[in-house]
Short mmCIF file of C-alpha atoms in Angstrom, two decimals:
data_model
loop_
_atom_site.label_atom_id
_atom_site.label_comp_id
_atom_site.label_asym_id
_atom_site.label_seq_id
_atom_site.Cartn_x
_atom_site.Cartn_y
_atom_site.Cartn_z
CA MET W 1 33.95 -60.60 -16.36
CA ARG W 2 34.41 -57.46 -18.60
CA THR W 3 37.91 -56.65 -19.76
CA ARG W 4 39.21 -53.45 -18.21
CA VAL W 5 39.03 -50.52 -20.45
CA LEU W 6 43.15 -49.33 -20.61
CA PRO W 7 43.11 -45.62 -19.77
CA LYS W 8 44.95 -44.30 -22.66
CA ALA W 9 42.94 -41.32 -23.14
CA ALA W 10 42.71 -38.20 -20.78
CA ILE W 11 40.80 -34.89 -20.91
CA VAL W 12 43.37 -31.96 -20.95
CA GLY W 13 41.30 -28.86 -21.70
CA ILE W 14 37.94 -27.78 -21.16
CA GLY W 15 36.29 -24.45 -22.43
CA CYS W 16 32.76 -22.94 -22.37
CA SER W 17 31.26 -19.97 -24.05
CA PRO W 18 28.88 -18.04 -22.00
CA PHE W 19 25.55 -19.55 -21.93
CA GLY W 20 22.25 -17.71 -22.39
CA ARG W 21 18.95 -17.78 -23.87
CA SER W 22 18.93 -15.48 -27.59
CA LEU W 23 22.74 -14.85 -27.32
CA PRO W 24 23.76 -12.87 -30.42
CA GLN W 25 26.69 -15.24 -31.63
CA SER W 26 26.28 -17.76 -34.33
CA GLN W 27 26.88 -21.53 -33.14
CA LEU W 28 30.39 -21.30 -34.89
CA ALA W 29 31.25 -18.25 -33.04
CA LEU W 30 30.09 -19.59 -29.75
CA GLY W 31 32.31 -22.77 -30.58
CA ALA W 32 35.19 -20.82 -31.47
CA MET W 33 34.90 -19.07 -28.19
CA ALA W 34 35.01 -22.61 -26.39
CA PHE W 35 37.76 -23.63 -28.76
CA LYS W 36 39.90 -21.26 -27.76
CA ALA W 37 39.23 -21.28 -23.95
CA ALA W 38 39.79 -25.08 -24.33
CA LEU W 39 43.12 -24.78 -25.87
CA ALA W 40 44.47 -21.97 -23.50
CA ASP W 41 43.27 -24.27 -20.50
CA ALA W 42 45.34 -27.29 -22.04
CA GLY W 43 48.26 -24.96 -22.89
CA LEU W 44 47.78 -26.44 -26.52
CA GLN W 45 47.87 -24.56 -30.07
CA ARG W 46 45.28 -24.92 -32.68
CA ASN W 47 47.44 -26.80 -34.90
CA ASP W 48 47.84 -29.62 -32.22
CA VAL W 49 44.05 -30.56 -32.87
CA ASP W 50 43.95 -33.37 -35.68
CA GLY W 51 40.79 -35.06 -34.57
CA LEU W 52 36.88 -33.69 -34.31
CA SER W 53 34.34 -35.42 -32.60
CA LEU W 54 31.34 -33.43 -33.09
CA HIS W 55 27.98 -33.64 -31.16
CA LEU W 56 24.94 -32.21 -32.43
CA GLY W 57 25.49 -32.06 -36.43
CA TRP W 58 22.49 -31.91 -39.16
CA PRO W 59 19.99 -30.59 -38.61
CA LEU W 60 20.49 -28.55 -35.49
CA GLY W 61 24.19 -27.82 -35.71
CA SER W 62 26.97 -27.21 -37.98
CA ASP W 63 28.95 -30.00 -39.66
CA TYR W 64 32.47 -31.22 -38.82
CA ASP W 65 33.94 -30.01 -42.26
CA ARG W 66 32.46 -26.48 -41.82
CA TYR W 67 34.07 -26.29 -38.17
CA ALA W 68 37.22 -27.25 -39.86
CA GLU W 69 37.13 -24.71 -42.51
CA ALA W 70 35.97 -21.97 -40.21
CA PHE W 71 38.68 -22.62 -37.90
CA GLY W 72 41.60 -23.02 -40.12
CA LEU W 73 42.25 -27.02 -38.92
CA ASP W 74 43.93 -29.54 -40.40
CA ILE W 75 42.03 -32.83 -39.56
CA ARG W 76 42.88 -36.71 -39.92
CA TYR W 77 39.77 -38.10 -37.66
CA VAL W 78 36.27 -37.41 -37.63
CA ASN W 79 33.34 -38.63 -35.50
CA GLN W 80 29.98 -36.79 -35.79
CA THR W 81 26.52 -37.34 -34.21
CA TRP W 82 23.25 -36.03 -35.59
CA LEU W 83 20.66 -34.04 -33.89
CA HIS W 84 20.08 -35.87 -30.79
CA GLY W 85 21.98 -34.77 -27.28
CA ARG W 86 22.29 -38.43 -26.36
CA PHE W 87 25.32 -38.85 -27.70
CA THR W 88 27.53 -37.00 -25.07
CA ALA W 89 29.31 -40.47 -23.92
CA GLN W 90 29.83 -41.90 -27.58
CA THR W 91 31.38 -38.59 -28.54
CA LEU W 92 33.69 -38.50 -25.89
CA GLN W 93 34.33 -42.50 -26.01
CA SER W 94 35.12 -41.89 -30.00
CA ALA W 95 37.69 -39.33 -29.17
CA ALA W 96 39.46 -41.96 -26.64
CA PHE W 97 39.63 -44.71 -29.28
CA ALA W 98 40.76 -42.37 -31.78
CA VAL W 99 43.69 -41.13 -29.71
CA ALA W 100 44.18 -44.67 -28.16
CA SER W 101 44.74 -46.09 -31.75
CA GLY W 102 46.74 -43.66 -32.80
CA MET W 103 44.18 -42.26 -35.49
CA ALA W 104 44.63 -38.80 -33.89
CA ASP W 105 46.73 -37.22 -31.24
CA VAL W 106 44.38 -34.59 -29.84
CA VAL W 107 40.73 -34.69 -30.56
CA ALA W 108 38.46 -31.86 -29.97
CA CYS W 109 35.17 -32.74 -29.01
CA ILE W 110 32.67 -29.70 -29.82
CA THR W 111 29.21 -29.13 -29.02
CA ALA W 112 27.44 -25.72 -30.15
CA VAL W 113 23.86 -25.36 -29.66
CA SER W 114 21.54 -22.04 -30.75
CA PHE W 115 18.52 -23.91 -29.71
CA THR W 116 16.52 -20.58 -29.25
CA ARG W 117 16.83 -20.08 -33.01
CA GLU W 118 16.61 -23.35 -33.87
CA ARG W 119 13.79 -24.71 -31.50
CA GLY W 120 11.37 -25.68 -34.34
CA PHE W 121 13.66 -28.91 -34.80
CA LEU W 122 12.38 -29.88 -31.10
CA GLY W 123 9.01 -30.56 -32.05
CA GLY W 124 5.95 -29.22 -34.16
CA PRO W 125 5.64 -29.10 -37.94
CA ASN W 126 9.25 -28.83 -38.58
CA ASP W 127 10.19 -31.55 -36.28
CA VAL W 128 12.16 -33.29 -39.52
CA GLU W 129 13.02 -36.54 -37.44
CA GLY W 130 9.38 -36.98 -36.08
CA ASN W 131 8.05 -36.54 -39.30
CA ARG W 132 10.44 -38.73 -41.57
CA GLU W 133 9.29 -42.34 -42.76
CA GLU W 134 10.03 -44.18 -39.47
CA GLY W 135 9.31 -41.64 -37.39
CA GLY W 136 11.30 -40.17 -34.46
CA SER W 137 12.98 -42.10 -31.41
CA HIS W 138 11.30 -40.40 -28.72
CA GLY W 139 7.66 -41.84 -28.93
CA GLU W 140 6.65 -39.04 -31.18
CA SER W 141 3.48 -39.67 -32.98
CA PRO W 142 2.82 -36.41 -34.95
CA PRO W 143 -0.78 -37.57 -36.48
CA TYR W 144 -2.08 -37.35 -32.72
CA GLY W 145 -0.47 -34.09 -32.05
CA LEU W 146 2.73 -35.78 -29.88
CA THR W 147 5.86 -34.53 -30.98
CA ALA W 148 9.44 -33.35 -29.33
CA PRO W 149 11.37 -35.31 -26.85
CA ALA W 150 9.07 -34.24 -23.47
CA GLY W 151 6.46 -36.29 -24.99
CA GLY W 152 8.39 -39.62 -24.79
CA ALA W 153 9.45 -38.51 -21.40
CA ALA W 154 6.17 -37.89 -20.24
CA LEU W 155 4.90 -41.40 -21.38
CA ALA W 156 7.40 -43.11 -19.46
CA MET W 157 7.24 -40.84 -16.46
CA GLN W 158 3.12 -41.22 -16.43
CA ARG W 159 3.61 -45.02 -16.53
CA TYR W 160 6.49 -44.67 -13.59
CA MET W 161 4.04 -43.01 -11.35
CA HIS W 162 1.32 -45.54 -12.06
CA LEU W 163 3.52 -48.31 -11.28
CA TYR W 164 5.40 -47.06 -8.21
CA GLY W 165 3.13 -44.49 -6.94
CA THR W 166 5.51 -41.53 -7.32
CA THR W 167 3.82 -37.83 -6.43
CA ALA W 168 4.80 -34.68 -8.37
CA GLU W 169 6.12 -33.37 -5.01
CA LYS W 170 8.83 -36.06 -4.87
CA LEU W 171 9.61 -35.63 -8.47
CA ALA W 172 10.15 -31.98 -7.56
CA ALA W 173 13.44 -32.98 -5.61
CA VAL W 174 15.24 -33.14 -8.80
CA SER W 175 14.82 -29.92 -10.10
CA MET W 176 15.14 -28.18 -6.93
CA THR W 177 18.49 -29.60 -6.28
CA MET W 178 19.54 -28.58 -9.71
CA ARG W 179 18.48 -25.11 -9.25
CA HIS W 180 20.54 -25.29 -5.97
CA HIS W 181 23.51 -26.41 -7.51
CA ALA W 182 23.15 -23.91 -10.28
CA SER W 183 22.96 -21.00 -7.50
CA LEU W 184 26.27 -21.57 -6.54
CA ASN W 185 27.24 -21.60 -10.25
CA PRO W 186 28.20 -18.21 -11.68
CA GLN W 187 27.91 -19.49 -15.04
CA ALA W 188 24.50 -21.13 -14.79
CA ILE W 189 21.29 -19.68 -16.72
CA LEU W 190 18.92 -20.28 -13.84
CA GLN W 191 20.38 -19.08 -10.16
CA LYS W 192 17.60 -18.56 -8.36
CA PRO W 193 16.55 -21.37 -5.97
CA LEU W 194 13.29 -23.26 -7.08
CA ALA W 195 10.75 -23.68 -4.29
CA LEU W 196 8.12 -26.45 -4.14
CA GLU W 197 5.16 -24.28 -4.44
CA GLU W 198 6.81 -22.46 -7.64
CA TYR W 199 7.52 -26.01 -8.95
CA LEU W 200 4.10 -27.05 -8.47
CA GLY W 201 2.20 -24.00 -9.51
CA ALA W 202 4.28 -23.75 -12.98
CA ARG W 203 2.31 -24.64 -16.16
CA MET W 204 1.73 -28.34 -17.15
CA VAL W 205 3.58 -28.81 -20.75
CA VAL W 206 3.17 -32.58 -21.04
CA ASP W 207 1.55 -34.27 -18.19
CA PRO W 208 2.84 -35.26 -15.87
CA LEU W 209 5.91 -32.95 -16.68
CA ARG W 210 5.46 -29.34 -15.47
CA LEU W 211 7.68 -26.37 -16.82
CA TYR W 212 10.65 -26.96 -14.39
CA ASP W 213 10.81 -30.82 -15.39
CA CYS W 214 12.09 -29.60 -18.88
CA SER W 215 15.49 -28.63 -19.74
CA LEU W 216 16.43 -25.18 -20.41
CA ILE W 217 16.25 -24.07 -24.06
CA ASN W 218 19.26 -21.85 -24.74
CA ASP W 219 22.42 -21.26 -26.67
CA GLY W 220 26.18 -22.15 -25.79
CA ALA W 221 29.09 -24.06 -26.42
CA VAL W 222 31.77 -26.59 -24.91
CA VAL W 223 34.70 -28.09 -26.41
CA VAL W 224 36.52 -30.86 -24.63
CA LEU W 225 40.03 -31.90 -25.84
CA VAL W 226 41.48 -35.43 -25.26
CA THR W 227 44.68 -36.62 -25.92
CA THR W 228 46.62 -39.79 -25.00
CA ASP W 229 47.79 -40.27 -21.48
CA GLU W 230 51.16 -39.84 -22.36
CA ARG W 231 50.82 -36.39 -24.13
CA ALA W 232 48.69 -35.39 -21.14
CA ARG W 233 51.30 -35.87 -18.53
CA ASP W 234 53.12 -33.06 -20.36
CA LEU W 235 50.44 -30.46 -20.77
CA GLY W 236 49.61 -27.72 -18.32
CA GLN W 237 46.72 -29.43 -16.49
CA LYS W 238 46.09 -32.15 -14.03
CA PRO W 239 44.98 -34.85 -16.45
CA VAL W 240 41.36 -36.32 -15.79
CA TYR W 241 41.85 -40.01 -17.15
CA ILE W 242 38.83 -41.55 -18.95
CA SER W 243 38.89 -44.92 -17.05
CA GLY W 244 35.73 -46.71 -17.69
CA MET W 245 33.22 -46.83 -20.51
CA GLN W 246 29.76 -48.37 -21.40
CA GLY W 247 27.83 -48.05 -24.58
CA ILE W 248 24.28 -47.12 -25.69
CA ARG W 249 21.72 -49.88 -25.32
CA ALA W 250 18.87 -50.60 -27.70
CA GLY W 251 16.37 -53.08 -28.80
CA ARG W 252 12.77 -53.99 -28.45
CA GLU W 253 13.42 -54.07 -24.38
CA GLU W 254 14.61 -50.27 -24.55
CA PHE W 255 13.36 -46.91 -24.89
CA ILE W 256 15.36 -43.82 -24.97
CA PHE W 257 13.46 -42.28 -21.89
CA ALA W 258 12.56 -45.01 -19.75
CA PRO W 259 14.36 -47.87 -17.70
CA ARG W 260 14.73 -51.18 -19.47
CA GLY W 261 11.62 -53.17 -19.67
CA MET W 262 9.08 -50.81 -18.24
CA GLY W 263 6.32 -51.19 -20.97
CA ILE W 264 6.76 -48.26 -22.97
CA ASN W 265 6.56 -48.73 -26.76
CA GLN W 266 7.28 -52.51 -27.15
CA GLN W 267 9.21 -53.14 -24.07
CA SER W 268 7.90 -56.03 -22.36
CA GLY W 269 6.78 -54.47 -19.08
CA VAL W 270 9.15 -56.87 -16.91
CA ARG W 271 11.51 -54.80 -15.26
CA VAL W 272 14.56 -56.60 -13.71
CA PRO W 273 17.05 -55.04 -11.12
CA ALA W 274 20.28 -53.98 -12.93
CA ARG W 275 22.25 -57.08 -14.35
CA SER W 276 25.96 -57.15 -14.27
CA GLU W 277 25.70 -56.32 -18.10
CA ASP W 278 24.06 -52.95 -17.17
CA LEU W 279 27.16 -52.46 -14.78
CA GLU W 280 30.04 -53.24 -16.89
CA ILE W 281 31.27 -49.77 -16.46
CA PHE W 282 32.25 -50.28 -13.05
CA ALA W 283 34.34 -53.54 -14.06
CA SER W 284 35.53 -51.71 -16.98
CA ALA W 285 37.19 -48.79 -14.68
CA GLY W 286 38.13 -51.82 -11.98
CA LEU W 287 36.10 -49.79 -9.46
CA ASP W 288 32.83 -50.32 -7.48
CA ARG W 289 29.87 -48.34 -7.59
CA SER W 290 30.63 -47.36 -4.04
CA ASP W 291 33.74 -45.58 -5.28
CA ILE W 292 31.69 -43.01 -7.18
CA GLN W 293 31.68 -39.93 -5.65
CA GLY W 294 29.50 -38.21 -7.80
CA PHE W 295 27.04 -38.84 -10.56
CA TYR W 296 26.27 -37.13 -13.99
CA THR W 297 23.53 -37.41 -15.96
CA TYR W 298 21.38 -35.97 -19.05
CA ASP W 299 18.49 -34.21 -17.18
CA ALA W 300 16.89 -32.90 -20.26
CA PHE W 301 13.52 -34.10 -18.29
CA SER W 302 13.68 -34.52 -14.32
CA PRO W 303 12.47 -38.39 -14.75
CA LEU W 304 15.64 -39.04 -16.66
CA VAL W 305 17.31 -38.60 -13.51
CA LEU W 306 15.25 -41.21 -11.50
CA PHE W 307 15.69 -43.73 -14.69
CA ALA W 308 19.25 -43.40 -15.00
CA LEU W 309 19.70 -44.19 -10.93
CA GLU W 310 17.56 -47.09 -11.47
CA ARG W 311 19.98 -47.95 -14.40
CA PHE W 312 23.12 -48.16 -12.92
CA GLY W 313 21.76 -49.66 -9.64
CA TYR W 314 22.39 -46.53 -7.29
CA CYS W 315 18.96 -47.60 -6.17
CA GLY W 316 16.38 -50.82 -6.71
CA VAL W 317 13.57 -50.70 -9.27
CA GLY W 318 11.04 -48.14 -8.43
CA GLU W 319 13.10 -46.61 -5.88
CA ALA W 320 14.67 -43.46 -7.29
CA ALA W 321 12.16 -41.01 -6.33
CA ASP W 322 12.68 -41.68 -2.66
CA PHE W 323 16.20 -41.78 -3.41
CA VAL W 324 16.54 -38.40 -4.35
CA GLN W 325 14.79 -37.05 -1.28
CA ASP W 326 16.47 -35.12 1.74
CA GLY W 327 19.47 -34.30 0.09
CA ARG W 328 20.96 -37.34 -0.84
CA ILE W 329 21.71 -35.87 -4.54
CA GLY W 330 22.69 -32.25 -3.28
CA LEU W 331 26.27 -31.38 -2.77
CA GLY W 332 26.97 -32.93 0.72
CA GLY W 333 24.89 -35.77 0.09
CA ALA W 334 25.98 -39.35 -0.59
CA LEU W 335 25.74 -39.02 -3.96
CA PRO W 336 25.58 -35.51 -5.38
CA ILE W 337 24.18 -35.39 -9.25
CA ASN W 338 25.08 -32.53 -11.50
CA THR W 339 26.64 -30.22 -9.29
CA SER W 340 26.60 -27.51 -11.75
CA GLY W 341 23.10 -27.37 -12.33
CA GLY W 342 22.54 -29.80 -15.31
CA LEU W 343 20.49 -29.13 -18.55
CA LEU W 344 17.61 -28.13 -16.03
CA ALA W 345 19.61 -25.05 -14.34
CA GLU W 346 22.84 -24.38 -15.59
CA ALA W 347 22.52 -24.94 -19.28
CA HIS W 348 21.55 -27.21 -22.24
CA VAL W 349 24.84 -27.81 -23.76
CA ALA W 350 23.91 -31.55 -24.48
CA GLY W 351 25.46 -32.83 -21.19
CA TRP W 352 29.00 -31.22 -22.02
CA ASN W 353 28.43 -28.62 -19.01
CA SER W 354 28.24 -31.67 -16.88
CA ILE W 355 31.60 -33.17 -18.44
CA ALA W 356 33.24 -29.80 -17.86
CA GLU W 357 31.93 -29.99 -14.61
CA MET W 358 33.22 -33.20 -13.83
CA VAL W 359 36.70 -32.25 -14.87
CA ARG W 360 36.71 -29.09 -12.67
CA GLN W 361 35.81 -31.61 -9.64
CA LEU W 362 38.69 -33.79 -10.49
CA ARG W 363 40.94 -31.13 -10.97
CA GLY W 364 39.78 -29.87 -7.45
CA THR W 365 38.71 -26.31 -9.14
CA ALA W 366 34.87 -26.49 -8.57
CA GLN W 367 35.24 -23.68 -5.79
CA GLN W 368 32.27 -23.63 -3.35
CA ARG W 369 30.49 -26.94 -5.35
CA GLN W 370 33.91 -29.05 -4.83
CA ILE W 371 33.12 -32.49 -3.99
CA SER W 372 35.94 -33.39 -1.46
CA SER W 373 38.85 -34.98 -2.38
CA ALA W 374 36.95 -36.11 -5.61
CA LYS W 375 38.61 -39.32 -7.37
CA ALA W 376 36.08 -40.86 -9.58
CA LEU W 377 32.72 -39.62 -11.08
CA HIS W 378 30.47 -41.26 -13.30
CA TRP W 379 28.58 -39.93 -16.18
CA GLY W 380 25.60 -42.16 -17.08
CA THR W 381 22.12 -41.88 -18.73
CA SER W 382 18.57 -43.41 -18.66
CA TRP W 383 19.76 -45.06 -21.95
CA GLY W 384 22.58 -46.99 -20.35
CA ASP W 385 25.69 -45.57 -21.59
CA GLY W 386 28.52 -44.14 -19.62
CA VAL W 387 31.85 -43.00 -18.71
CA ILE W 388 33.83 -42.87 -15.66
CA LEU W 389 36.35 -40.20 -15.15
CA THR W 390 39.17 -40.39 -12.57
CA ASN W 391 41.80 -37.89 -11.18
CA GLU W 392 44.33 -41.02 -11.54
CA ARG W 393 45.34 -43.26 -14.10
CA ARG W 394 43.90 -46.87 -13.15
CA ALA W 395 46.53 -48.91 -14.37
CA MET P 1 -11.73 -29.07 -42.52
CA ASN P 2 -8.77 -26.85 -43.60
CA GLU P 3 -7.62 -27.31 -39.93
CA MET P 4 -7.76 -31.26 -40.02
CA LEU P 5 -5.86 -31.17 -43.30
CA ASP P 6 -3.20 -29.45 -41.50
CA LYS P 7 -2.77 -32.04 -39.05
CA PRO P 8 0.48 -34.18 -40.09
CA LEU P 9 -0.30 -37.29 -41.66
CA PRO P 10 0.88 -40.73 -41.21
CA ARG P 11 3.98 -41.74 -43.36
CA ILE P 12 3.57 -44.89 -45.44
CA SER P 13 6.46 -46.90 -46.43
CA PRO P 14 6.18 -50.03 -48.26
CA ASP P 15 6.37 -52.08 -44.84
CA THR P 16 3.23 -49.93 -43.15
CA LYS P 17 1.26 -49.44 -46.45
CA PRO P 18 -1.02 -52.83 -45.47
CA PHE P 19 -1.54 -51.32 -42.13
CA TRP P 20 -3.06 -47.78 -43.57
CA ASP P 21 -4.86 -49.84 -46.52
CA GLY P 22 -6.60 -52.00 -43.26
CA CYS P 23 -7.30 -48.75 -41.58
CA ALA P 24 -9.04 -47.49 -44.85
CA GLN P 25 -11.50 -50.39 -44.29
CA HIS P 26 -12.08 -50.00 -40.83
CA ARG P 27 -9.99 -52.94 -40.06
CA LEU P 28 -6.76 -53.01 -37.48
CA LEU P 29 -4.31 -55.34 -39.12
CA LEU P 30 -1.37 -56.61 -37.65
CA PRO P 31 1.88 -57.81 -39.35
CA THR P 32 2.45 -61.55 -38.14
CA CYS P 33 5.03 -63.86 -38.60
CA VAL P 34 3.95 -67.33 -40.19
CA ASP P 35 6.71 -69.04 -38.78
CA CYS P 36 6.45 -68.03 -34.98
CA ASP P 37 2.91 -66.83 -34.94
CA LYS P 38 3.83 -63.31 -33.28
CA PRO P 39 2.29 -60.12 -34.12
CA HIS P 40 4.62 -56.91 -33.93
CA LEU P 41 4.25 -53.10 -34.07
CA PRO P 42 5.35 -51.02 -35.89
CA PRO P 43 5.52 -52.89 -39.01
CA GLY P 44 8.58 -53.67 -39.98
CA PRO P 45 10.36 -55.82 -42.83
CA VAL P 46 11.17 -58.74 -40.82
CA CYS P 47 9.85 -60.72 -37.68
CA PRO P 48 11.72 -59.26 -34.80
CA PHE P 49 11.22 -62.23 -32.58
CA CYS P 50 12.45 -65.04 -35.14
CA PHE P 51 13.80 -62.86 -37.79
CA GLY P 52 11.41 -64.81 -40.19
CA ASP P 53 10.76 -63.12 -43.75
CA GLN P 54 7.25 -64.53 -44.12
CA LEU P 55 4.63 -62.22 -42.47
CA GLU P 56 1.21 -62.07 -43.21
CA TRP P 57 -1.51 -59.43 -42.07
CA ARG P 58 -4.23 -60.82 -39.70
CA PRO P 59 -6.94 -58.83 -38.29
CA SER P 60 -6.67 -57.59 -34.47
CA LYS P 61 -9.79 -57.69 -32.30
CA GLY P 62 -8.92 -53.92 -31.91
CA LEU P 63 -9.38 -54.40 -28.10
CA GLY P 64 -6.61 -53.65 -25.24
CA GLN P 65 -5.90 -51.54 -22.50
CA ILE P 66 -4.04 -47.89 -21.99
CA SER P 67 -0.41 -48.79 -20.95
CA THR P 68 0.25 -45.15 -20.71
CA PHE P 69 -0.51 -41.53 -21.60
CA THR P 70 0.02 -38.15 -21.58
CA VAL P 71 -1.86 -34.68 -21.87
CA VAL P 72 -0.40 -32.23 -24.04
CA HIS P 73 -0.82 -28.70 -23.10
CA LYS P 74 1.61 -26.92 -25.13
CA ALA P 75 0.60 -25.95 -28.53
CA TRP P 76 3.41 -27.57 -30.61
CA PHE P 77 1.18 -27.98 -33.81
CA PRO P 78 -1.31 -24.89 -34.89
CA SER P 79 -3.38 -27.53 -36.16
CA PHE P 80 -3.86 -29.17 -32.60
CA ALA P 81 -3.87 -25.80 -30.84
CA GLY P 82 -7.44 -25.65 -30.57
CA GLU P 83 -7.83 -28.76 -29.07
CA ILE P 84 -5.62 -28.54 -26.19
CA PRO P 85 -5.41 -29.92 -23.61
CA TYR P 86 -5.80 -33.41 -25.54
CA ASN P 87 -4.68 -36.96 -24.76
CA VAL P 88 -2.34 -39.11 -26.28
CA VAL P 89 -2.04 -42.88 -25.12
CA GLN P 90 -0.31 -45.94 -25.84
CA VAL P 91 -2.22 -48.87 -26.22
CA GLU P 92 -1.36 -52.56 -25.50
CA LEU P 93 -3.60 -54.59 -27.62
CA ASP P 94 -4.72 -57.92 -26.29
CA GLU P 95 -2.53 -59.47 -29.31
CA GLY P 96 0.58 -58.03 -27.27
CA PRO P 97 2.10 -55.02 -29.71
CA ARG P 98 1.37 -51.49 -28.50
CA LEU P 99 0.28 -48.41 -30.68
CA SER P 100 0.06 -44.77 -30.07
CA SER P 101 -3.19 -43.16 -30.67
CA ALA P 102 -5.49 -41.30 -28.82
CA LEU P 103 -8.94 -41.31 -27.23
CA VAL P 104 -12.05 -39.93 -28.89
CA ASN P 105 -14.57 -38.02 -26.70
CA MET P 106 -12.47 -37.88 -23.64
CA SER P 107 -11.90 -35.25 -21.18
CA ALA P 108 -8.43 -35.22 -19.77
CA GLY P 109 -8.97 -36.05 -16.34
CA ASP P 110 -10.85 -39.29 -17.02
CA LEU P 111 -7.71 -41.09 -18.28
CA SER P 112 -6.53 -44.14 -16.30
CA ILE P 113 -3.42 -46.86 -17.03
CA GLY P 114 -5.27 -50.12 -17.47
CA ASP P 115 -8.76 -48.75 -18.86
CA ARG P 116 -10.20 -51.03 -21.31
CA VAL P 117 -10.37 -49.70 -24.70
CA SER P 118 -11.85 -50.47 -28.23
CA VAL P 119 -10.58 -49.34 -31.42
CA VAL P 120 -12.58 -46.85 -33.68
CA PHE P 121 -11.56 -45.41 -36.92
CA VAL P 122 -11.42 -41.48 -37.76
CA GLU P 123 -10.94 -39.88 -41.24
CA LEU P 124 -7.94 -37.57 -41.26
CA GLY P 125 -7.95 -35.88 -44.52
CA PRO P 126 -7.49 -38.32 -46.96
CA MET P 127 -6.25 -40.84 -44.52
CA THR P 128 -7.98 -42.91 -41.62
CA LEU P 129 -6.48 -43.17 -38.24
CA PRO P 130 -7.32 -45.71 -35.58
CA TYR P 131 -8.31 -44.02 -32.33
CA PHE P 132 -9.75 -45.84 -29.51
CA GLU P 133 -12.70 -45.38 -26.96
CA LYS P 134 -13.40 -46.73 -23.44
CA SER P 135 -14.95 -50.34 -23.61
#
């Protein structure tokens, strides 16, 4: 039995810059817009922030000390992750640890990207990660022309389709649902609905991934402010509690963009249904999976949604492509996913656009996208980490 | 030939050098644990199974099957642009470990998971890389 996470941390402010392609502003300027919006949302002042948890630092983004210098902050706690988008939960968890331990009072989780200017880092000759001594961690193989995270997602989905008979027509449901959600979201980049014919007719990028299986490449920033549950009660917004957590999984049975054991890289090829250690996030929140009213996940590539669903046992091994059919993951369905449109249709802000959406949902301010009486939402990824957010403190 | 030279070369570390030296002699060598007899890839400093320190390089038969693949349609690398669409595969060697590679003389539609393949060696500038062909 896993120990409960003591819900001592809460999200008290969210702020977003505009999201778009080739925005004129610098990363820091987008970050400043989001930071100011988050402070105003929380009713906090800049000087209240004494911790930074920075997602996407070098080589894609600015580092923590530049933010502190540029924004005139005085910081006593820092966490920073590097290039990858995978660290959404870790960045938020680190903020929760910091305020719960007293190392900081208010931590700003900052993510600011200018992917349209920096896309060279995402694959090709300037992919410094793929070309380093131990290579990249998405299955990159530059001497054979395989680069970029998309390559790893394609290797995994090809095998998944072989094992379970999944078709492109079924996979399409993920991208089409995200586009529907984005059509209800005025800040989303792709608000036009996606028809099956358009999905199937789009160019192949890295087989079996077509254009609309791949996330947006855009610019934008999101800032999320975290403080203690005690302080949260005295602030302007209804607190959203960080009530459950589970960390990133790694090892020879793991590959970042595949279910455990599916036979990518050195995975054994032996898949098993979600085990208790894969599901500890629910126990850590004192909740059952059936209490979750919405699932939010890192949909950089549409297959990652399938893999995340199987990771957390929302369906069985090989069943996710069927699970996502018939409106089940859309608003009004049994398990709405990425209700603001995710990385596929709202914006690629490394998942923080979805964290902000979870907060809106739990405050009851998601307007036409509102999940009725949302109480518990789950952020979980194909690499097995996650966070459960709730609208009440789970004492 | 200049185009070939522009392709990214494998990075060589002290752990992987014997692998690439083997390729230069057209031998596919696997780091293998002297204690538990298991080979592993990618080459590491210790046995990932028993954490033993004693590794020796034993020849693979160079036979295996395609465990997954992709076909690249996007020109991420200028040096590969003329080959689009081109394949990249993961091969599960009969000895167990998998490696990324590509099939030679292969049109993209002819690839299937489970296809039996055998290793061939191809010069890439100053280095020799393992590729595969259908058995």
